[in-house]
Short mmCIF file of N, CA, C and O in Angstrom, two decimals:
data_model
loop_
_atom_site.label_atom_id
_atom_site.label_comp_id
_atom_site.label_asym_id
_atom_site.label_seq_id
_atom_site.Cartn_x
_atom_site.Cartn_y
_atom_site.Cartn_z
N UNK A 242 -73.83 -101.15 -52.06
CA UNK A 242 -73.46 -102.40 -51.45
C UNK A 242 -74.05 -102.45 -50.04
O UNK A 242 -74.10 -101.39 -49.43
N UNK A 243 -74.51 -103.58 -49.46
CA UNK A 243 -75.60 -103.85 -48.26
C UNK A 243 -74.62 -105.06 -47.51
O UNK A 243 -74.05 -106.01 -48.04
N UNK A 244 -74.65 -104.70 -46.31
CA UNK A 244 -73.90 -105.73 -45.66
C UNK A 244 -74.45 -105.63 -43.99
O UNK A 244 -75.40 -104.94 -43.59
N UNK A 245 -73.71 -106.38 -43.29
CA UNK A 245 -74.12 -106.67 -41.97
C UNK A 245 -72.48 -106.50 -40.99
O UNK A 245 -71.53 -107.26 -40.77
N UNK A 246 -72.85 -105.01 -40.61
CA UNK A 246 -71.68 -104.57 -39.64
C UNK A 246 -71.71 -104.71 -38.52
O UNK A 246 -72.59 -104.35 -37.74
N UNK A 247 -70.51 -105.40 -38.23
CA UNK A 247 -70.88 -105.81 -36.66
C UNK A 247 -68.93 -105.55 -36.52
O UNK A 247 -67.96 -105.98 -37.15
N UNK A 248 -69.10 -104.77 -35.54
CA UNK A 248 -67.90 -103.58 -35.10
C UNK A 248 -67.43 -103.94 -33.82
O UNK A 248 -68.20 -104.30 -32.93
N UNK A 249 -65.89 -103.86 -33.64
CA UNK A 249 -65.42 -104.17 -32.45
C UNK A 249 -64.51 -102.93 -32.24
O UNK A 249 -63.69 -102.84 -33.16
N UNK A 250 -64.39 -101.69 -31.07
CA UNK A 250 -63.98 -100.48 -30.77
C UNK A 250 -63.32 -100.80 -29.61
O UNK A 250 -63.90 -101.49 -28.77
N UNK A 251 -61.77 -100.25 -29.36
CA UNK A 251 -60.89 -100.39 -28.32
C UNK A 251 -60.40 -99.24 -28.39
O UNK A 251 -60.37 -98.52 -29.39
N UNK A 252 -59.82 -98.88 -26.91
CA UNK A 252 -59.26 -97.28 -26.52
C UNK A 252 -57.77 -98.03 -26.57
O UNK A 252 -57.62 -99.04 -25.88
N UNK A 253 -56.44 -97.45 -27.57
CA UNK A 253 -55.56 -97.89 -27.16
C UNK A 253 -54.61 -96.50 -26.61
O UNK A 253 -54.91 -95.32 -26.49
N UNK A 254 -53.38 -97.24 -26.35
CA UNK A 254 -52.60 -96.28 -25.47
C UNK A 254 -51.88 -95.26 -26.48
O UNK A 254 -52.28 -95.25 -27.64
N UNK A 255 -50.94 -94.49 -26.13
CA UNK A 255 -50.86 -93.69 -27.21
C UNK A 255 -49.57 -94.35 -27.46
O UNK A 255 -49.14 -93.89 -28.51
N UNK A 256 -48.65 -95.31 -26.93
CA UNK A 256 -48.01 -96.47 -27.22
C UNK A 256 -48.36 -97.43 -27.85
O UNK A 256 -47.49 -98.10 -28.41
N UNK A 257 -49.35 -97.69 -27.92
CA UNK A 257 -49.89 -98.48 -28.59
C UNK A 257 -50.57 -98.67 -30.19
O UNK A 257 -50.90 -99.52 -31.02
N UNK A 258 -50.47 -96.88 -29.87
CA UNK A 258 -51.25 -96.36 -31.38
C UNK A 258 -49.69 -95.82 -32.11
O UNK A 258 -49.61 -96.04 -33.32
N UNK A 259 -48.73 -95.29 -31.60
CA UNK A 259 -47.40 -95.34 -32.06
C UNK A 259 -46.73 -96.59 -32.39
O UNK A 259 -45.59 -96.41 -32.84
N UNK A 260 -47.19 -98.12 -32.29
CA UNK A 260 -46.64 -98.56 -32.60
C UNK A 260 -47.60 -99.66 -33.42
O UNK A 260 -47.34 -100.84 -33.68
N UNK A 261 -48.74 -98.93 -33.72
CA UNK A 261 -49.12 -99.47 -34.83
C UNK A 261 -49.20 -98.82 -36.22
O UNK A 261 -49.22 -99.40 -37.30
N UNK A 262 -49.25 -97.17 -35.93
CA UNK A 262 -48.92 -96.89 -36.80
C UNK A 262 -47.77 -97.05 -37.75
O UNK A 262 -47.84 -96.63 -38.90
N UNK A 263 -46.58 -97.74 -37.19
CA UNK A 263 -45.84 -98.03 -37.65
C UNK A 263 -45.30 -98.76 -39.26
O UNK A 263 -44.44 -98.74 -40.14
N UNK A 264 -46.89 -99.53 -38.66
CA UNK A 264 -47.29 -100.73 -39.74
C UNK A 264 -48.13 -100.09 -40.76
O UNK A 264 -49.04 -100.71 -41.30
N UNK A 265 -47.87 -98.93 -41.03
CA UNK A 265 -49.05 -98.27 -41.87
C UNK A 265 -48.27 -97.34 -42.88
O UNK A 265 -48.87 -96.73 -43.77
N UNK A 266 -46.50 -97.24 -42.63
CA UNK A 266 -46.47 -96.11 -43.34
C UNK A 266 -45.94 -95.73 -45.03
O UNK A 266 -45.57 -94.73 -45.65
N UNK A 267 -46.14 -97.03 -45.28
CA UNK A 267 -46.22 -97.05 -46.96
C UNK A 267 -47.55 -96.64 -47.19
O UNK A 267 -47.65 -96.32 -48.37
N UNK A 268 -48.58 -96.52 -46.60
CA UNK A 268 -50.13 -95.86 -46.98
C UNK A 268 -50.14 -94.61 -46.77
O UNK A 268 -49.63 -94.01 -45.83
N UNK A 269 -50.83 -94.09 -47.80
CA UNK A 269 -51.06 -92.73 -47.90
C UNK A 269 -52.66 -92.31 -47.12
O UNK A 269 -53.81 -92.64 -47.40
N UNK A 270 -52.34 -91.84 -46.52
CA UNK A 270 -53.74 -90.96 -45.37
C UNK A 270 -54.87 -90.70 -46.83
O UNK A 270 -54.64 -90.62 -48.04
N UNK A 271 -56.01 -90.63 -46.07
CA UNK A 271 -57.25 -90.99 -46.63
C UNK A 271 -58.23 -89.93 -45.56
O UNK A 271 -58.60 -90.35 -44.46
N UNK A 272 -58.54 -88.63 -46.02
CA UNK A 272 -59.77 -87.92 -45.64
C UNK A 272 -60.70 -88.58 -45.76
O UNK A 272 -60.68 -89.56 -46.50
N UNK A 273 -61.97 -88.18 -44.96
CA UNK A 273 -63.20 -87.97 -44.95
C UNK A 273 -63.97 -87.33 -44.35
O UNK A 273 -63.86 -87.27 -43.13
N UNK A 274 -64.77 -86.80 -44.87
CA UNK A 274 -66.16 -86.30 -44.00
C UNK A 274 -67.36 -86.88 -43.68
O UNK A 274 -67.92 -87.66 -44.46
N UNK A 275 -67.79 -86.62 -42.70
CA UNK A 275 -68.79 -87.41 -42.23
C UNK A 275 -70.20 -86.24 -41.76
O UNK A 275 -70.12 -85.47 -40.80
N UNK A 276 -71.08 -86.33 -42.42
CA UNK A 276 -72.19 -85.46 -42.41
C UNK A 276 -73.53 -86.66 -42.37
O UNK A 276 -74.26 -87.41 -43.02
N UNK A 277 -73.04 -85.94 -40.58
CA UNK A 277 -74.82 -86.79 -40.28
C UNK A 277 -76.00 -86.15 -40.17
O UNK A 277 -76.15 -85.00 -39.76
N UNK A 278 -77.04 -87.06 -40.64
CA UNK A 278 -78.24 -86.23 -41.03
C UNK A 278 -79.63 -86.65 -40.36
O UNK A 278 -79.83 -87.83 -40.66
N UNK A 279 -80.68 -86.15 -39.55
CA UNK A 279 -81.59 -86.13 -38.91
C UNK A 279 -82.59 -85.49 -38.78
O UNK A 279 -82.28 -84.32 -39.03
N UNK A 280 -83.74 -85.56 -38.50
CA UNK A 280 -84.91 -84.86 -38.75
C UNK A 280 -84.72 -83.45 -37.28
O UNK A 280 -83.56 -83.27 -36.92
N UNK A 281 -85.59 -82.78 -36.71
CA UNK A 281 -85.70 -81.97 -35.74
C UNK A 281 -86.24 -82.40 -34.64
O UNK A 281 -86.32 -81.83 -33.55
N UNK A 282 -86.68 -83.66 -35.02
CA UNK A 282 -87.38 -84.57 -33.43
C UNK A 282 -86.58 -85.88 -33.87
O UNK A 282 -87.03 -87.01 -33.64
N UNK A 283 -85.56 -85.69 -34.41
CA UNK A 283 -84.10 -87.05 -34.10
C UNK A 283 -84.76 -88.49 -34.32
O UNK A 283 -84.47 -89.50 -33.69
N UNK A 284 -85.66 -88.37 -35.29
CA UNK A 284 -86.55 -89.36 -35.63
C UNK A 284 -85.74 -90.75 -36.26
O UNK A 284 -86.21 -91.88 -36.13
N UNK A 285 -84.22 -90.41 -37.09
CA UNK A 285 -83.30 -91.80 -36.93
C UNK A 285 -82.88 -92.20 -35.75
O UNK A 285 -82.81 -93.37 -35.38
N UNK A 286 -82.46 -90.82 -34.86
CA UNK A 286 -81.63 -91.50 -33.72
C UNK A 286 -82.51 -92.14 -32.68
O UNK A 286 -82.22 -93.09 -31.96
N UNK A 287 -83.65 -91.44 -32.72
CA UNK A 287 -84.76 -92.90 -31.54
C UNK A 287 -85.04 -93.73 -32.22
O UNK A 287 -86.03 -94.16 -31.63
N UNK A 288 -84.90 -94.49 -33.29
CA UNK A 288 -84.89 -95.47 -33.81
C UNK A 288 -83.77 -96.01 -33.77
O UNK A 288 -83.94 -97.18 -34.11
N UNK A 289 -82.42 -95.76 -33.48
CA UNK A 289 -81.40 -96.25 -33.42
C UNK A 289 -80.67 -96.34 -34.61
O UNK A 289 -79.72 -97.11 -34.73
N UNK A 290 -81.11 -95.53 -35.57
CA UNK A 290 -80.03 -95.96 -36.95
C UNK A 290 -79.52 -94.92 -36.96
O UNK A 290 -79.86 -94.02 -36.20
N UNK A 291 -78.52 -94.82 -37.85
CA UNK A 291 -77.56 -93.86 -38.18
C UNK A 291 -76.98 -93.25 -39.75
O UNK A 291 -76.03 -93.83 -40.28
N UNK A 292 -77.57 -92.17 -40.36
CA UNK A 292 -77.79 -91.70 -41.70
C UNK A 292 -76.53 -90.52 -42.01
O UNK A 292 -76.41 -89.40 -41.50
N UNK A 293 -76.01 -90.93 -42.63
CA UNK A 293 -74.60 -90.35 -43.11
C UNK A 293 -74.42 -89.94 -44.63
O UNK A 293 -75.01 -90.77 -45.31
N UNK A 294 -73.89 -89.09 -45.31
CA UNK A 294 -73.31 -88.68 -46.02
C UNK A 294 -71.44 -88.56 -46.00
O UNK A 294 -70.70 -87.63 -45.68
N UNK A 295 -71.17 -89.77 -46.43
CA UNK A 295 -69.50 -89.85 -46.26
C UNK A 295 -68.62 -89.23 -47.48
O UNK A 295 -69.10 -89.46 -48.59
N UNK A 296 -67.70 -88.66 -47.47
CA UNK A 296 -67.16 -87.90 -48.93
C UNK A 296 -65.22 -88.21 -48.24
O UNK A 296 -64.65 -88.07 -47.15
N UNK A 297 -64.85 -88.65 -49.60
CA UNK A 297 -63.74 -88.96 -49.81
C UNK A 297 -63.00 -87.97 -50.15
O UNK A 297 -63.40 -87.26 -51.07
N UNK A 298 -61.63 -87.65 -49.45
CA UNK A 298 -60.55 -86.87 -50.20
C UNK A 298 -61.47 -85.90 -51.12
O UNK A 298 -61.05 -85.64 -52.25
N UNK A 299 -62.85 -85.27 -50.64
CA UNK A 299 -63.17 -84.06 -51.53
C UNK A 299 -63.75 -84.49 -53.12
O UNK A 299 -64.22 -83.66 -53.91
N UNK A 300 -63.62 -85.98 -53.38
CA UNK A 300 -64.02 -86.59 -54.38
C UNK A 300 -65.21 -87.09 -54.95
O UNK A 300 -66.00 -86.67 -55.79
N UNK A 301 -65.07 -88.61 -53.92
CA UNK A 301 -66.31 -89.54 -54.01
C UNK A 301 -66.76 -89.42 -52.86
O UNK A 301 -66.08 -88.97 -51.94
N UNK A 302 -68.07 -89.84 -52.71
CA UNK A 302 -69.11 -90.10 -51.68
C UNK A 302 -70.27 -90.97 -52.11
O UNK A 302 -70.58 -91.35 -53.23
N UNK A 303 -70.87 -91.18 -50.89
CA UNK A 303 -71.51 -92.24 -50.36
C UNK A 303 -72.54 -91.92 -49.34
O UNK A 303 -72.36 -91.37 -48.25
N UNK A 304 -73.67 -92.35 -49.87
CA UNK A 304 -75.15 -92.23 -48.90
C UNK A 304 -75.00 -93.65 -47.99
O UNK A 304 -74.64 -94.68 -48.57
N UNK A 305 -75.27 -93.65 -46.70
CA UNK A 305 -75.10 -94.80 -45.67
C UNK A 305 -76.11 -94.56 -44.85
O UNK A 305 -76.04 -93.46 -44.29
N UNK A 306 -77.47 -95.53 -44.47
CA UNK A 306 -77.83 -95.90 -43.45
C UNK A 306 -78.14 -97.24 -42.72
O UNK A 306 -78.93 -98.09 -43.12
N UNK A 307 -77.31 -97.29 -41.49
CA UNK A 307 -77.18 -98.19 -40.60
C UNK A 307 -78.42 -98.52 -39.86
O UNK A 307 -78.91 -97.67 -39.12
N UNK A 308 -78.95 -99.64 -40.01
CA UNK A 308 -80.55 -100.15 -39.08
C UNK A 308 -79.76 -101.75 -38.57
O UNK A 308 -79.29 -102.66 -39.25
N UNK A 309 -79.88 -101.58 -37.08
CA UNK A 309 -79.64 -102.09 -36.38
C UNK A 309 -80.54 -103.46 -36.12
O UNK A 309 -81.75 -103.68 -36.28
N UNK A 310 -79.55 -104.22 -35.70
CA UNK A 310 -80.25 -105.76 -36.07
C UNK A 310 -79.77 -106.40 -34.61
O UNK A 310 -79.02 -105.92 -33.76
N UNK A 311 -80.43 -107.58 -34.65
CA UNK A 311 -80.00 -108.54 -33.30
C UNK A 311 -78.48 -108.56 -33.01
O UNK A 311 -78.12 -108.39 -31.84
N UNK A 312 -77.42 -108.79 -34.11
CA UNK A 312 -76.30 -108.31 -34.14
C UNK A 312 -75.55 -107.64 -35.13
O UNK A 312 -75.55 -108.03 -36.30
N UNK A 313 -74.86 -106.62 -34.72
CA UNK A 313 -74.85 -105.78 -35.35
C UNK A 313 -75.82 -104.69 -36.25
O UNK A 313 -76.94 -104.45 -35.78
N UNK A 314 -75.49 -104.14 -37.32
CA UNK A 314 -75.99 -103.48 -37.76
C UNK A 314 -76.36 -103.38 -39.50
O UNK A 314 -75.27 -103.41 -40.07
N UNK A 315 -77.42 -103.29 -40.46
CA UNK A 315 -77.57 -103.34 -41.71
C UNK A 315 -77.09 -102.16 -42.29
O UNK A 315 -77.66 -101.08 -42.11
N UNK A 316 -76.24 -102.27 -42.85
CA UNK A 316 -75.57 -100.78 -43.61
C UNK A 316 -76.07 -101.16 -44.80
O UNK A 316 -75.88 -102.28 -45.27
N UNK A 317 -76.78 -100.19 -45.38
CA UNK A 317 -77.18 -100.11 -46.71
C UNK A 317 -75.84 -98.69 -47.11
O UNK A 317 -75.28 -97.85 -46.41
N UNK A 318 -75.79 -99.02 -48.38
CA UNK A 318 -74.79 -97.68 -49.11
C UNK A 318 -75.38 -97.54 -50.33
O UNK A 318 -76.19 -98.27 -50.88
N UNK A 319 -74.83 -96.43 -50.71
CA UNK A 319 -75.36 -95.89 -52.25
C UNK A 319 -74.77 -94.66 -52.88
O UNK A 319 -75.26 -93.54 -52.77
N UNK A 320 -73.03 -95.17 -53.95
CA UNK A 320 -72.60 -94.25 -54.21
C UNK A 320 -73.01 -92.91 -54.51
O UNK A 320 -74.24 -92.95 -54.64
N UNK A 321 -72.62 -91.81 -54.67
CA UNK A 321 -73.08 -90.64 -54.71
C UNK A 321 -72.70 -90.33 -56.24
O UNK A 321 -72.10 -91.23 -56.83
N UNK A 322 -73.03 -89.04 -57.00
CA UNK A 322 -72.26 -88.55 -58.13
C UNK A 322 -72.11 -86.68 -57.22
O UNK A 322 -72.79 -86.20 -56.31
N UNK A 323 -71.38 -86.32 -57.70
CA UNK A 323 -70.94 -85.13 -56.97
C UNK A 323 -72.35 -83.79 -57.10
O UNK A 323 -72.51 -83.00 -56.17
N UNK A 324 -73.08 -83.76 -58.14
CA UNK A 324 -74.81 -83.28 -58.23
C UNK A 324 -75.46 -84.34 -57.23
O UNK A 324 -76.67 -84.16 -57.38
N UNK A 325 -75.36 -84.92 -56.69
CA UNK A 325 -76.65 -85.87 -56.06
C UNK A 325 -75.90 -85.00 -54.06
O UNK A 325 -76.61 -84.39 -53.25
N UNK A 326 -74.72 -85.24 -53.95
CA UNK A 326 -73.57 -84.89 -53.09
C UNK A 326 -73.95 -83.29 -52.80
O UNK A 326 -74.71 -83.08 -51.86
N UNK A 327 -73.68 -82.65 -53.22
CA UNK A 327 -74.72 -80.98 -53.53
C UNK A 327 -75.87 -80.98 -53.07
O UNK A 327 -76.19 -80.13 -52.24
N UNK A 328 -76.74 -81.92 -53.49
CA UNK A 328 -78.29 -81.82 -53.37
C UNK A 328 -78.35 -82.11 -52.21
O UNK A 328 -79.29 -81.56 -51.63
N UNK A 329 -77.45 -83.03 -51.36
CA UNK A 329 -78.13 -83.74 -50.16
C UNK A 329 -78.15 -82.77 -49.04
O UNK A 329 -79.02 -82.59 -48.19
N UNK A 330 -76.57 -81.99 -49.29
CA UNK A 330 -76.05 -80.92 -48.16
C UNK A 330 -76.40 -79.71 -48.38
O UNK A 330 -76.40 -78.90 -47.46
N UNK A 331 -76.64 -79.49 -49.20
CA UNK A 331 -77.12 -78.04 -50.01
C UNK A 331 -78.34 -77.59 -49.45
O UNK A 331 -78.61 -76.57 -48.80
N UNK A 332 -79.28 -78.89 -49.97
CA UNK A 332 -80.51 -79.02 -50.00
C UNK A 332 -81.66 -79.86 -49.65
O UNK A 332 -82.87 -79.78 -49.86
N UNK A 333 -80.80 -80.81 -48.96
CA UNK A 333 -81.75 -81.66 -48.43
C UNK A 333 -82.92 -82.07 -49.21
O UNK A 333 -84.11 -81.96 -48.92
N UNK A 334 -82.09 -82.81 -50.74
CA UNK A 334 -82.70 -83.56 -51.22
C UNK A 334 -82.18 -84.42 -51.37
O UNK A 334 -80.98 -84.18 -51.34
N UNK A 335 -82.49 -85.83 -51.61
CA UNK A 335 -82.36 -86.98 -51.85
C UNK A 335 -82.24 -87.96 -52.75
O UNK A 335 -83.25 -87.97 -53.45
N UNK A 336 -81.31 -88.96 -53.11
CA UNK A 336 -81.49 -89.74 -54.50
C UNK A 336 -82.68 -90.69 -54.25
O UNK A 336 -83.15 -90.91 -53.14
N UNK A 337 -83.19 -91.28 -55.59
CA UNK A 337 -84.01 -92.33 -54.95
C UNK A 337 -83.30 -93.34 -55.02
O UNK A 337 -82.32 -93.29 -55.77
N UNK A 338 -83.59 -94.55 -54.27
CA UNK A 338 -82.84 -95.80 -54.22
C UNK A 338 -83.22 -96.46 -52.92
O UNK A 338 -84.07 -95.95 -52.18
N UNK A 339 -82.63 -97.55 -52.65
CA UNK A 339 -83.57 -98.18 -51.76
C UNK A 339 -83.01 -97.84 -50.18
O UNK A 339 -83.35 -98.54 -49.23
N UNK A 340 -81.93 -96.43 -50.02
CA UNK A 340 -82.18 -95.92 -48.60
C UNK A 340 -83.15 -94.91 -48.85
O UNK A 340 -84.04 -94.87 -48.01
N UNK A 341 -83.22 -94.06 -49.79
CA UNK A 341 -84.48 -93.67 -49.52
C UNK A 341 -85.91 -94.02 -48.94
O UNK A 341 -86.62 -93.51 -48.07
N UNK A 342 -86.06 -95.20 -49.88
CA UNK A 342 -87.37 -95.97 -49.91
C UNK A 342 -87.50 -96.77 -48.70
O UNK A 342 -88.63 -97.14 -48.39
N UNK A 343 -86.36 -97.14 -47.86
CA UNK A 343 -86.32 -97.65 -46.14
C UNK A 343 -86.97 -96.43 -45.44
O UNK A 343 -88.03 -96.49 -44.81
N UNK A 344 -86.08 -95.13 -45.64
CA UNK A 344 -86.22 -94.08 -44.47
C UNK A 344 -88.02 -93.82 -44.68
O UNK A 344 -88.73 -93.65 -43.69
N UNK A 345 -88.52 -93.81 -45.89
CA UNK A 345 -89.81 -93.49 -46.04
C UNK A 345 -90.96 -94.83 -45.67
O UNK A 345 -92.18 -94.72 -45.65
N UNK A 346 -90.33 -95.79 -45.45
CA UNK A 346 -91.19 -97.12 -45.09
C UNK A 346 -91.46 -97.03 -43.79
O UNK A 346 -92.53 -97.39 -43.29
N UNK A 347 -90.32 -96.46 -43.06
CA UNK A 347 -90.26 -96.78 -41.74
C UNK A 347 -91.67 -96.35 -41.06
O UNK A 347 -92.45 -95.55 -41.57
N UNK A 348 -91.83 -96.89 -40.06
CA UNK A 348 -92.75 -97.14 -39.32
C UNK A 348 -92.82 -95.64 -38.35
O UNK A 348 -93.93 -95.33 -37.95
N UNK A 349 -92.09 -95.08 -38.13
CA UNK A 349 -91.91 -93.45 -37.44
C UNK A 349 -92.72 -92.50 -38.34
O UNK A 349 -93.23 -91.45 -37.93
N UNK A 350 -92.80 -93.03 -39.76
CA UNK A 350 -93.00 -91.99 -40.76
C UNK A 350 -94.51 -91.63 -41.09
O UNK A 350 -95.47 -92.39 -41.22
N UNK A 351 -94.44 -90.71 -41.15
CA UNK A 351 -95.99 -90.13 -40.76
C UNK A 351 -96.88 -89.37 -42.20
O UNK A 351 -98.03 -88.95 -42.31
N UNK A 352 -95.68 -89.47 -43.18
CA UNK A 352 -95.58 -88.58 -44.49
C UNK A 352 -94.57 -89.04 -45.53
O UNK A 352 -93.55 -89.63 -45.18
N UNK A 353 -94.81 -88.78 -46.74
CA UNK A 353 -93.70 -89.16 -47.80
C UNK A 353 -92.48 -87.82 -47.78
O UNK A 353 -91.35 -87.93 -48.25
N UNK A 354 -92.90 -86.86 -47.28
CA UNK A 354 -91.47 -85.87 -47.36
C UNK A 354 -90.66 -86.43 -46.12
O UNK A 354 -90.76 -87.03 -45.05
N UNK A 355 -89.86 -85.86 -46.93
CA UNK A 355 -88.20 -85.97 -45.87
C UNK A 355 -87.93 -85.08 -44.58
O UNK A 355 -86.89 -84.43 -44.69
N UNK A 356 -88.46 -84.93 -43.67
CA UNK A 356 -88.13 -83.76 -43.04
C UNK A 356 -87.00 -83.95 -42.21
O UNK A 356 -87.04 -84.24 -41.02
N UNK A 357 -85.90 -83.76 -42.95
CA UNK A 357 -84.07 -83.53 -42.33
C UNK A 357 -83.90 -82.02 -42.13
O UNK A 357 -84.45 -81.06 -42.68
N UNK A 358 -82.86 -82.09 -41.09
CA UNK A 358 -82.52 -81.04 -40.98
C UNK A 358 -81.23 -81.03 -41.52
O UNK A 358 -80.82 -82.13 -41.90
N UNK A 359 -80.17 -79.65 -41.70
CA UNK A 359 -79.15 -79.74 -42.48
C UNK A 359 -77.96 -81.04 -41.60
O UNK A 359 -78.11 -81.70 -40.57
N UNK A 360 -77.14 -80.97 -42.33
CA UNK A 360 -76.29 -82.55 -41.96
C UNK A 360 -75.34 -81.66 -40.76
O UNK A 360 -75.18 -80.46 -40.99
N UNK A 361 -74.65 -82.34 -39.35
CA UNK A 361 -74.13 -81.95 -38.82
C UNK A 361 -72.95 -82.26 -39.49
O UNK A 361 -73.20 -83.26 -40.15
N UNK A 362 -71.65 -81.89 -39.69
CA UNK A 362 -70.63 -82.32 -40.32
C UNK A 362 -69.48 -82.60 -39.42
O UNK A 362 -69.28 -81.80 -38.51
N UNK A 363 -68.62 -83.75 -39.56
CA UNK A 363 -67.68 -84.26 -38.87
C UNK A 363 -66.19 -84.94 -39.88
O UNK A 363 -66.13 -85.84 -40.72
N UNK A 364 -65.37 -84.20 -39.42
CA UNK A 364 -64.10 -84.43 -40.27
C UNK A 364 -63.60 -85.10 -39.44
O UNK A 364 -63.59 -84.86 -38.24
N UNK A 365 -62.97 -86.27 -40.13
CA UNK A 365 -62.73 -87.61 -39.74
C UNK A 365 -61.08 -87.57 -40.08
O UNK A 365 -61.05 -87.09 -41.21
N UNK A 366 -59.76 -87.81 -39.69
CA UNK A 366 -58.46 -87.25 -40.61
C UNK A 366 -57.62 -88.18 -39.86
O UNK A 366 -57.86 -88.53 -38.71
N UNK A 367 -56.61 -88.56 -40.56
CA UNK A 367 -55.15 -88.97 -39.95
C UNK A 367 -54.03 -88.28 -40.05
O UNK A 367 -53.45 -88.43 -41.12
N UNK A 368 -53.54 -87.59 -39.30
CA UNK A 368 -52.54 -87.38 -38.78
C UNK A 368 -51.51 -87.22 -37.93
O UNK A 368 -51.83 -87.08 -36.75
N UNK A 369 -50.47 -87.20 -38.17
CA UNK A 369 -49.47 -87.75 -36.89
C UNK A 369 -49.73 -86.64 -35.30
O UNK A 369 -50.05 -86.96 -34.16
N UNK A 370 -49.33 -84.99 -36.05
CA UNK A 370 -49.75 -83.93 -35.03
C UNK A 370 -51.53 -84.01 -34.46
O UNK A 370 -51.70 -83.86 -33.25
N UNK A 371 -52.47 -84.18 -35.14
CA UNK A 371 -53.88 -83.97 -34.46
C UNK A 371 -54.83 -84.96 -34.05
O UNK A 371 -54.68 -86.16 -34.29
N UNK A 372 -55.81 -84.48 -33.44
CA UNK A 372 -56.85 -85.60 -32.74
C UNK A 372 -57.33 -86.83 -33.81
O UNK A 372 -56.81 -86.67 -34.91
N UNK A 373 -57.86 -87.55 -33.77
CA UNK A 373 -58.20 -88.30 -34.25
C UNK A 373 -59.64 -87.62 -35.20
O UNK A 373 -59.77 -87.81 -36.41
N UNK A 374 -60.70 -86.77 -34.31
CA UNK A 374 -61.81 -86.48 -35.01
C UNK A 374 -62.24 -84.71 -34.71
O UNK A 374 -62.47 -84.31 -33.56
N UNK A 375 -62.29 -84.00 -35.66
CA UNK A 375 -63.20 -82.94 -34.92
C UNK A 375 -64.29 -82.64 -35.47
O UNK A 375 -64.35 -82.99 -36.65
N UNK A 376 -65.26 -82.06 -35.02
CA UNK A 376 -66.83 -81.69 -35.27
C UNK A 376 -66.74 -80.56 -35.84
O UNK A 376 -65.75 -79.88 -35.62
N UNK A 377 -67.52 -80.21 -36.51
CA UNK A 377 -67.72 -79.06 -37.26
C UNK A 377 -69.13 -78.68 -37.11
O UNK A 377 -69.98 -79.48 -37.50
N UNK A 378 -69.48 -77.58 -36.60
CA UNK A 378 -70.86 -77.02 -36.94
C UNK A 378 -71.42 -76.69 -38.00
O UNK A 378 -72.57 -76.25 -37.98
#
């Protein structure tokens, strides 16, 4: 699914986040990981996009890259199957589909291989006791 994200981010108080959570607690918390992925000369991030591998509760996942537009941003996605999910982090290989076929169009690209380096990984979590995000090496 391809859409046009355009994001609005606020610091609230921790009053503020206590009393919205409030409104949340018939929902059940929702993991994810977030494994971002980049070449060794950061060849998405001087371009400004942003290439992710997102994984659900250990389940499902999702290939995402964000290319930035006059406003906001083009998120392309492209479910994963849990072999494709393996390959990406494992091995830094790739499905084909049409984020592939962007990252290889692009105008930075000098070659048809992929040259990523492994995904930095970032656990994303809700809970009442901990931070909002921590990094993982």
């Amino acid at each position: 699914m391809n859409h046009l994200e355009i994001e609005f981010k606020t610091m609230l108080t921790k009053e503020e986040h206590d009393r919205l959570l409030q409104l949340f607690v018939d929902i059940s918390p929702i993991s994810q990981t977030n494994h971002y992925i980049d070449s060794d000369q950061q060849s998405i991030r001087h371009a400004h996009m942003a290439f992710r591998v997102r994984t659900f509760n250990h389940r499902e996942a999702e290939l995402t890259l964000k290319i930035p537009q006059e406003v906001g941003a083009l998120e392309l996605n492209q479910n994963l199957t849990p072999e494709e999910t393996e390959n990406i982090l494992q091995n830094n290989e790739f499905p084909t589909g049409e984020i592939l076929e962007t990252l290889l169009q692009s105008p930075s690209r000098d070659s048809s291989k992929l040259d990523l380096v492994k995904p930095h990984s970032c656990l994303l979590y809700t809970s009442d006791a901990a931070d909002d995000m921590q990094c993982v090496d």
